[in-house]
Amino acid sequence: MDFHRDKLSAIDPTQDTSSICVRGARVHNLKNIDIDLPRDQLIVITGPSGSGKSSLALDTLYAEGQRQYVESLSVYARQFLDQMERPDVDLIVGLQPTICIDQRTGSQNPRSTVATITEIYDYLRLLMARLGQPHCWKCGRPITQQTAEQIQDRLLALPEETKLMIMAPMVQGRKGAHKEVFDRIRREGLLRVRVDDEVYQIDEVPELNPKKNHTIEAIVDRIIIREGLRARMSDSVAMALKLGEGRLLSCHLDTDKVDDKHPKGTWIDQIFNTELACTECNLSFIDIEPRTFSFNSPYGTCPKCEGLGICEEFDPDLVIPERELSIDDGAIAPWRGLTASALTKVSKGLDVWLGKHKLDRTSKLSDWTEDQRTKLLSGEGSTWQGVLIALEKEYVTTTRKKRLEQLGKFRGKLPCPACQGARLRPEALAVRVADHNIHQIVRLSINDARTFFDDLEFDEHESLIATPIVREIAKRLAFLEKVGADYLTLDRAADTLSGGELQRVRLATGIGSGLVGICYILDEPSIGLHSRDNHRLIEALVELRDHGNTVIVVEHDEAIMRVADRLVDVGPGAGSRGGQIIAEGTPDVVSQVEASITGQYLSGRTKIDVPKSRRKVAKSRMISIEGATTNNLKDVAVQVPLGALVCVTGVSGSGKSSLVNETITPALLRRLGQPSQRPGAFTSLRGTSQVDKVIPIDQSPIGRTPRSNPATYTGVFDEIRKVFADTRQAKQYGYKASRFSFNVKGGRCEECQGQGLRKIEMNFLPDLFVECPQCHGKRFNRQTLRVKYKDLSIADVLNLPIEEASEFFEAVPTIHRVLASLCDVGLGYLSLGQPSTTLSGGEAQRIKLATELARTETGSTLYVLDEPTTGLHFEDIRRLLSVLGRLVDKGNTVLVIEHNLDVIKSADWLIDLGPEGGSGGGQIIATGTPEQLAEVEASYTGQYLKPLLNGGTEA
Ligand code: ADP
Ligand code: ADP
Ligand code: ZN
Ligand code: ZN
């Protein structure tokens, strides 16, 4: 390492413009490191989990980039600079403007979609506003808008000698005597009016019945079409439009239309409008502008759901969970347990309605017709309001907190009844390009959208406007395709994307922006990507670099490491045992470095072996599901063997999460009486009695505020507080365990309410967090901190890396067991009190896994994990596999979604989905042992697996 330092010190960093030079970086665990990263190259930073990769890439380089950016911004922003912490580093020079594409999805706006992130939506709005054909949202007719000149020309184009009246519509089918309307017409100096289709002299209009609807038009002019009328026509049209507030009614005698009743011809009314309007429905429309199509703007957003596309309502499936029951047996779940009087109140009118349909409260709902069940829920006429309305009323009126909570359990997020999930108001949805409204366009997958835009045809005039807009859209679609996101739909909500998908979408946006001279920082973009599609991601990264950008990627994926211009290996261990640069250079150079674990794996000196034998799966111990159709699943039937390590594979978007996370897991949870989201559709699920418990271990944060951390989540903090309360000092001061909590008043610092941080709102910039000036981030008040256990205060303990804490609490088994288990999953480097908001998805997942490991298992638990290798280096994966193996050896089942070939080759059983992503996937391609799958030609997974197995094991 000293050699390294000497070599670098010889260069004067301030003179070097070809590199980003870092001197003396000490952020988190970094050991005062120096490094030069060549600009405009693809740099991959790797190393064990917790070794300091993110501390270098994100918390040093990106943080400094941000700081330099803010500095260049404005005086207003700069006044906060003192408070904005500088990363702990001596010097960074040569840093370009930095853009970070990471996977912390926590702050995603629920309104972001693939289309909005990539700006495709902005161009679409422009296209719709400029070239969309508006339609009346009520009757569906195309609607038009005309200028006064156009109206005039239309009228002058009538045949010579045509008799014509030009009128201003004043009242349209409204009750009243309308005296003031006639006064107004009189004041304008007009002599005639048409009232309910009869023409009168203004002073001869009969008294109107105020209780009836009337229609009144002021007759502005009566003309016979001849040469030389233009000036008079122009005045009359202008006056009619003024009186009619933009509308004009013409009435002319068509002498060709002759019949018995109309021997001289037929009078024909025609309405003109200078504003957008449907003349049939007499509806006016707002001006169509890009903002009309924005679900974030009051001009566009659906008024019912405020642009979210979903509403929280009572979910019929939760309200009537079992049709086999009658109303008296409790078919209507929210009514179960109500007192007789409460029940009478909420079901007012129900018996009359039941009588009408010859039904009663004792018949099973399954014997009713579909229509009867719908009416039970939604009501019929004035007799019966419907269960859903009754519940809604109770929900908004009840004052009992407990009942409110109870009722809340039956509510779910359902598509908005007004816009059906389209997020926009009906006027916006009635504008169409090539017969598609904007919502129909964004519902297309990237693939289909490309075809749609390729096939668009415009006339010459429209092309002038359309071509540049469509070009921008097509460009972005091509980038999305390039990064392997082609199966996503444009309206896919960002918060439903996996971390890797979101990163790839943002990467496409980055490439699409065409910026140069930027330093892009990415954090494991390969997540969720099948080996087959790795090259696409690699090509995208290379393209970004070739545009003239520096691309820094934190990665564990071997293929990406191998294409790096420069590979940086951080290590050797995690936490305090890491934080050094172990090797750097081309991948070849790094693989020669003996001390580098990465190098050992790259050169093949070390590898994860194919297991010597696999657990046999028994036909008798299986869970089987049939008819699964969630998202893209095509009537999938599959069996999951129990007591084995089962891996679900397939290219990104093939349907793995749809099958496992959205169908099997929630269905099992509900069957076992555990709370869960609503499962996706399936027809049958068998074998569930063989599992006692289902434990999904996902990557969602362990808490959404900095108040949660590994200690609070695993529950060890309660035990630790008890230890502190048991000390002699605490007893002497009379401190109970609650004194050592930062969530309640008493022991915590009140200045920051135990957060250790204070939020500073920056208006147009993201909020800043600065250390609390009172407690200096310790979160507790001075009195509390006086209490020591083995020389450490409660704040010191929260600062300990878990590894050290585990030794520190060796003598307290309840604490030690949990901490040891955290170390087992490779999280020993985290500090006990690290805020959950700073943990990656993979770390959160492993904390959950460790918490489960520390429990006493039943032996028939099903654990479900989604890409547990996220954030893990070769050596960490080896450790994870041994942890999972231990769970299975106790008789449990582990079901994982994975792309990592080391995990796949170690599984007992594989379920491979595909063949492609999106609508081209959703089928089971093959199931079997890795050896069996390797022989299936149609399986991409099998193809990539085959060279790794080299016939080593017996099936
Ligand atoms: P890697 O990216 O290699 O997995 P990190 O850079 O995230 O590793 O972590 C390196 C070390 O810094 C670890 O010991 C970790 O616990 C610590 N660390 C990371 N983030 C923070 C933070 N926000 N506050 C305190 N310590 C942190
Ligand atoms: P995988 O897990 O194999 O990557 P997914 O199950 O996530 O695949 O996706 C399968 C298909 O279903 C894809 O076309 C995807 O876009 C779609 N899909 C997945 N989740 C959602 C969702 N929440 N909303 C809409 N479509 C979804
Ligand atoms: Zn809506
Ligand atoms: Zn404080």
Tab-separated table of C-alpha atoms in Angstrom, residues 523-654:
chain	number	residue	atom	x	y	z
A	523	ASP	CA	-24.745	1.295	-7.889
A	524	GLU	CA	-25.164	-2.318	-9.019
A	525	PRO	CA	-27.148	-1.744	-12.196
A	526	SER	CA	-27.056	-5.477	-12.965
A	527	ILE	CA	-29.620	-6.305	-10.317
A	528	GLY	CA	-32.486	-8.292	-11.754
A	529	LEU	CA	-30.764	-8.828	-15.069
A	530	HIS	CA	-30.368	-12.313	-16.492
A	531	SER	CA	-26.919	-13.341	-17.762
A	532	ARG	CA	-28.424	-13.367	-21.246
A	533	ASP	CA	-29.060	-9.603	-21.120
A	534	ASN	CA	-25.847	-8.577	-19.427
A	535	HIS	CA	-24.275	-7.549	-22.707
A	536	ARG	CA	-27.043	-5.009	-23.278
A	537	LEU	CA	-26.286	-3.278	-20.020
A	538	ILE	CA	-22.580	-3.407	-20.792
A	539	GLU	CA	-23.153	-1.864	-24.231
A	540	ALA	CA	-25.173	0.917	-22.618
A	541	LEU	CA	-22.389	1.668	-20.141
A	542	VAL	CA	-19.801	1.663	-22.907
A	543	GLU	CA	-21.955	3.974	-25.001
A	544	LEU	CA	-22.274	6.404	-22.120
A	545	ARG	CA	-18.484	6.380	-21.792
A	546	ASP	CA	-17.937	6.779	-25.526
A	547	HIS	CA	-20.053	9.928	-25.483
A	548	GLY	CA	-17.254	11.404	-23.388
A	549	ASN	CA	-18.374	10.666	-19.853
A	550	THR	CA	-16.710	9.040	-16.895
A	551	VAL	CA	-18.718	6.019	-15.783
A	552	ILE	CA	-18.115	4.698	-12.286
A	553	VAL	CA	-19.977	1.521	-11.448
A	554	VAL	CA	-20.131	-0.263	-8.129
A	555	GLU	CA	-20.605	-3.880	-9.183
A	556	HIS	CA	-20.237	-7.527	-8.193
A	557	ASP	CA	-21.097	-8.958	-11.555
A	558	GLU	CA	-18.144	-10.765	-13.094
A	559	ALA	CA	-19.011	-9.959	-16.715
A	560	ILE	CA	-19.119	-6.242	-15.961
A	561	MET	CA	-15.837	-6.391	-14.047
A	562	ARG	CA	-14.199	-8.001	-17.040
A	563	VAL	CA	-15.058	-5.145	-19.415
A	564	ALA	CA	-13.861	-2.400	-17.076
A	565	ASP	CA	-11.132	-0.101	-18.345
A	566	ARG	CA	-10.084	0.026	-14.752
A	567	LEU	CA	-11.061	-2.259	-11.907
A	568	VAL	CA	-10.710	-1.019	-8.336
A	569	ASP	CA	-10.833	-3.638	-5.576
A	570	VAL	CA	-11.708	-2.316	-2.117
A	571	GLY	CA	-11.104	-4.508	0.917
A	572	PRO	CA	-9.800	-6.706	2.245
A	573	GLY	CA	-12.723	-7.206	4.648
A	574	ALA	CA	-15.795	-5.302	5.705
A	575	GLY	CA	-16.154	-2.353	8.061
A	576	SER	CA	-13.042	-1.544	10.023
A	577	ARG	CA	-11.299	-4.452	8.309
A	578	GLY	CA	-11.846	-2.877	4.926
A	579	GLY	CA	-11.520	0.613	3.553
A	580	GLN	CA	-8.292	0.086	1.625
A	581	ILE	CA	-7.516	-0.185	-2.066
A	582	ILE	CA	-6.307	-3.753	-2.461
A	583	ALA	CA	-5.735	-3.738	-6.185
A	584	GLU	CA	-6.385	-1.529	-9.161
A	585	GLY	CA	-5.715	-1.674	-12.857
A	586	THR	CA	-7.085	-3.619	-15.767
A	587	PRO	CA	-9.058	-6.762	-14.848
A	588	ASP	CA	-6.017	-8.804	-15.883
A	589	VAL	CA	-3.754	-6.903	-13.554
A	590	VAL	CA	-6.205	-7.271	-10.653
A	591	SER	CA	-6.590	-11.002	-11.184
A	592	GLN	CA	-2.828	-11.397	-10.631
A	593	VAL	CA	-2.915	-9.737	-7.201
A	594	GLU	CA	-2.593	-12.448	-4.579
A	595	ALA	CA	-4.157	-10.405	-1.761
A	596	SER	CA	-7.254	-9.554	-3.755
A	597	ILE	CA	-10.247	-11.820	-3.205
A	598	THR	CA	-11.723	-10.419	-6.379
A	599	GLY	CA	-8.525	-11.323	-8.190
A	600	GLN	CA	-8.642	-14.845	-6.820
A	601	TYR	CA	-12.135	-15.371	-8.162
A	602	LEU	CA	-11.424	-13.654	-11.482
A	603	SER	CA	-8.410	-15.841	-12.128
A	604	GLY	CA	-10.295	-18.958	-11.041
A	605	ARG	CA	-7.893	-19.628	-8.162
A	606	THR	CA	-10.937	-19.610	-5.897
A	607	LYS	CA	-14.458	-20.497	-6.845
A	608	ILE	CA	-17.799	-21.520	-5.446
A	609	ASP	CA	-18.024	-25.254	-6.049
A	610	VAL	CA	-20.957	-27.068	-7.471
A	611	PRO	CA	-22.440	-28.992	-4.500
A	612	LYS	CA	-21.256	-32.590	-4.279
A	613	SER	CA	-24.807	-33.842	-4.012
A	614	ARG	CA	-28.243	-32.342	-4.132
A	615	ARG	CA	-31.182	-32.893	-1.831
A	616	LYS	CA	-33.715	-35.214	-3.401
A	617	VAL	CA	-37.104	-33.703	-3.912
A	618	ALA	CA	-40.103	-35.853	-2.999
A	619	LYS	CA	-43.228	-35.899	-5.124
A	620	SER	CA	-45.261	-36.246	-1.956
A	621	ARG	CA	-43.955	-33.000	-0.493
A	622	MET	CA	-44.922	-30.259	-2.865
A	623	ILE	CA	-47.026	-27.173	-3.012
A	624	SER	CA	-48.789	-26.920	-6.307
A	625	ILE	CA	-50.475	-23.963	-7.852
A	626	GLU	CA	-52.528	-23.912	-11.030
A	627	GLY	CA	-54.037	-21.348	-13.334
A	628	ALA	CA	-51.862	-18.424	-12.257
A	629	THR	CA	-52.474	-15.419	-14.535
A	630	THR	CA	-51.006	-12.456	-12.646
A	631	ASN	CA	-49.494	-9.808	-14.962
A	632	ASN	CA	-47.990	-11.721	-17.877
A	633	LEU	CA	-48.332	-15.258	-16.472
A	634	LYS	CA	-49.984	-17.524	-19.023
A	635	ASP	CA	-52.148	-19.917	-17.040
A	636	VAL	CA	-49.128	-21.213	-15.176
A	637	ALA	CA	-49.192	-24.489	-13.261
A	638	VAL	CA	-46.151	-25.300	-11.173
A	639	GLN	CA	-45.023	-27.370	-8.214
A	640	VAL	CA	-42.668	-26.132	-5.549
A	641	PRO	CA	-40.880	-28.986	-3.796
A	642	LEU	CA	-40.584	-28.602	-0.018
A	643	GLY	CA	-37.504	-29.161	2.144
A	644	ALA	CA	-35.244	-27.940	-0.633
A	645	LEU	CA	-33.443	-24.884	-1.938
A	646	VAL	CA	-35.617	-23.933	-4.883
A	647	CYS	CA	-34.575	-21.253	-7.308
A	648	VAL	CA	-36.876	-19.427	-9.701
A	649	THR	CA	-35.029	-18.178	-12.773
A	650	GLY	CA	-35.726	-16.469	-16.087
A	651	VAL	CA	-34.900	-13.291	-17.969
A	652	SER	CA	-35.936	-9.958	-16.524
A	653	GLY	CA	-39.669	-9.466	-16.949
A	654	SER	CA	-40.379	-13.155	-17.540
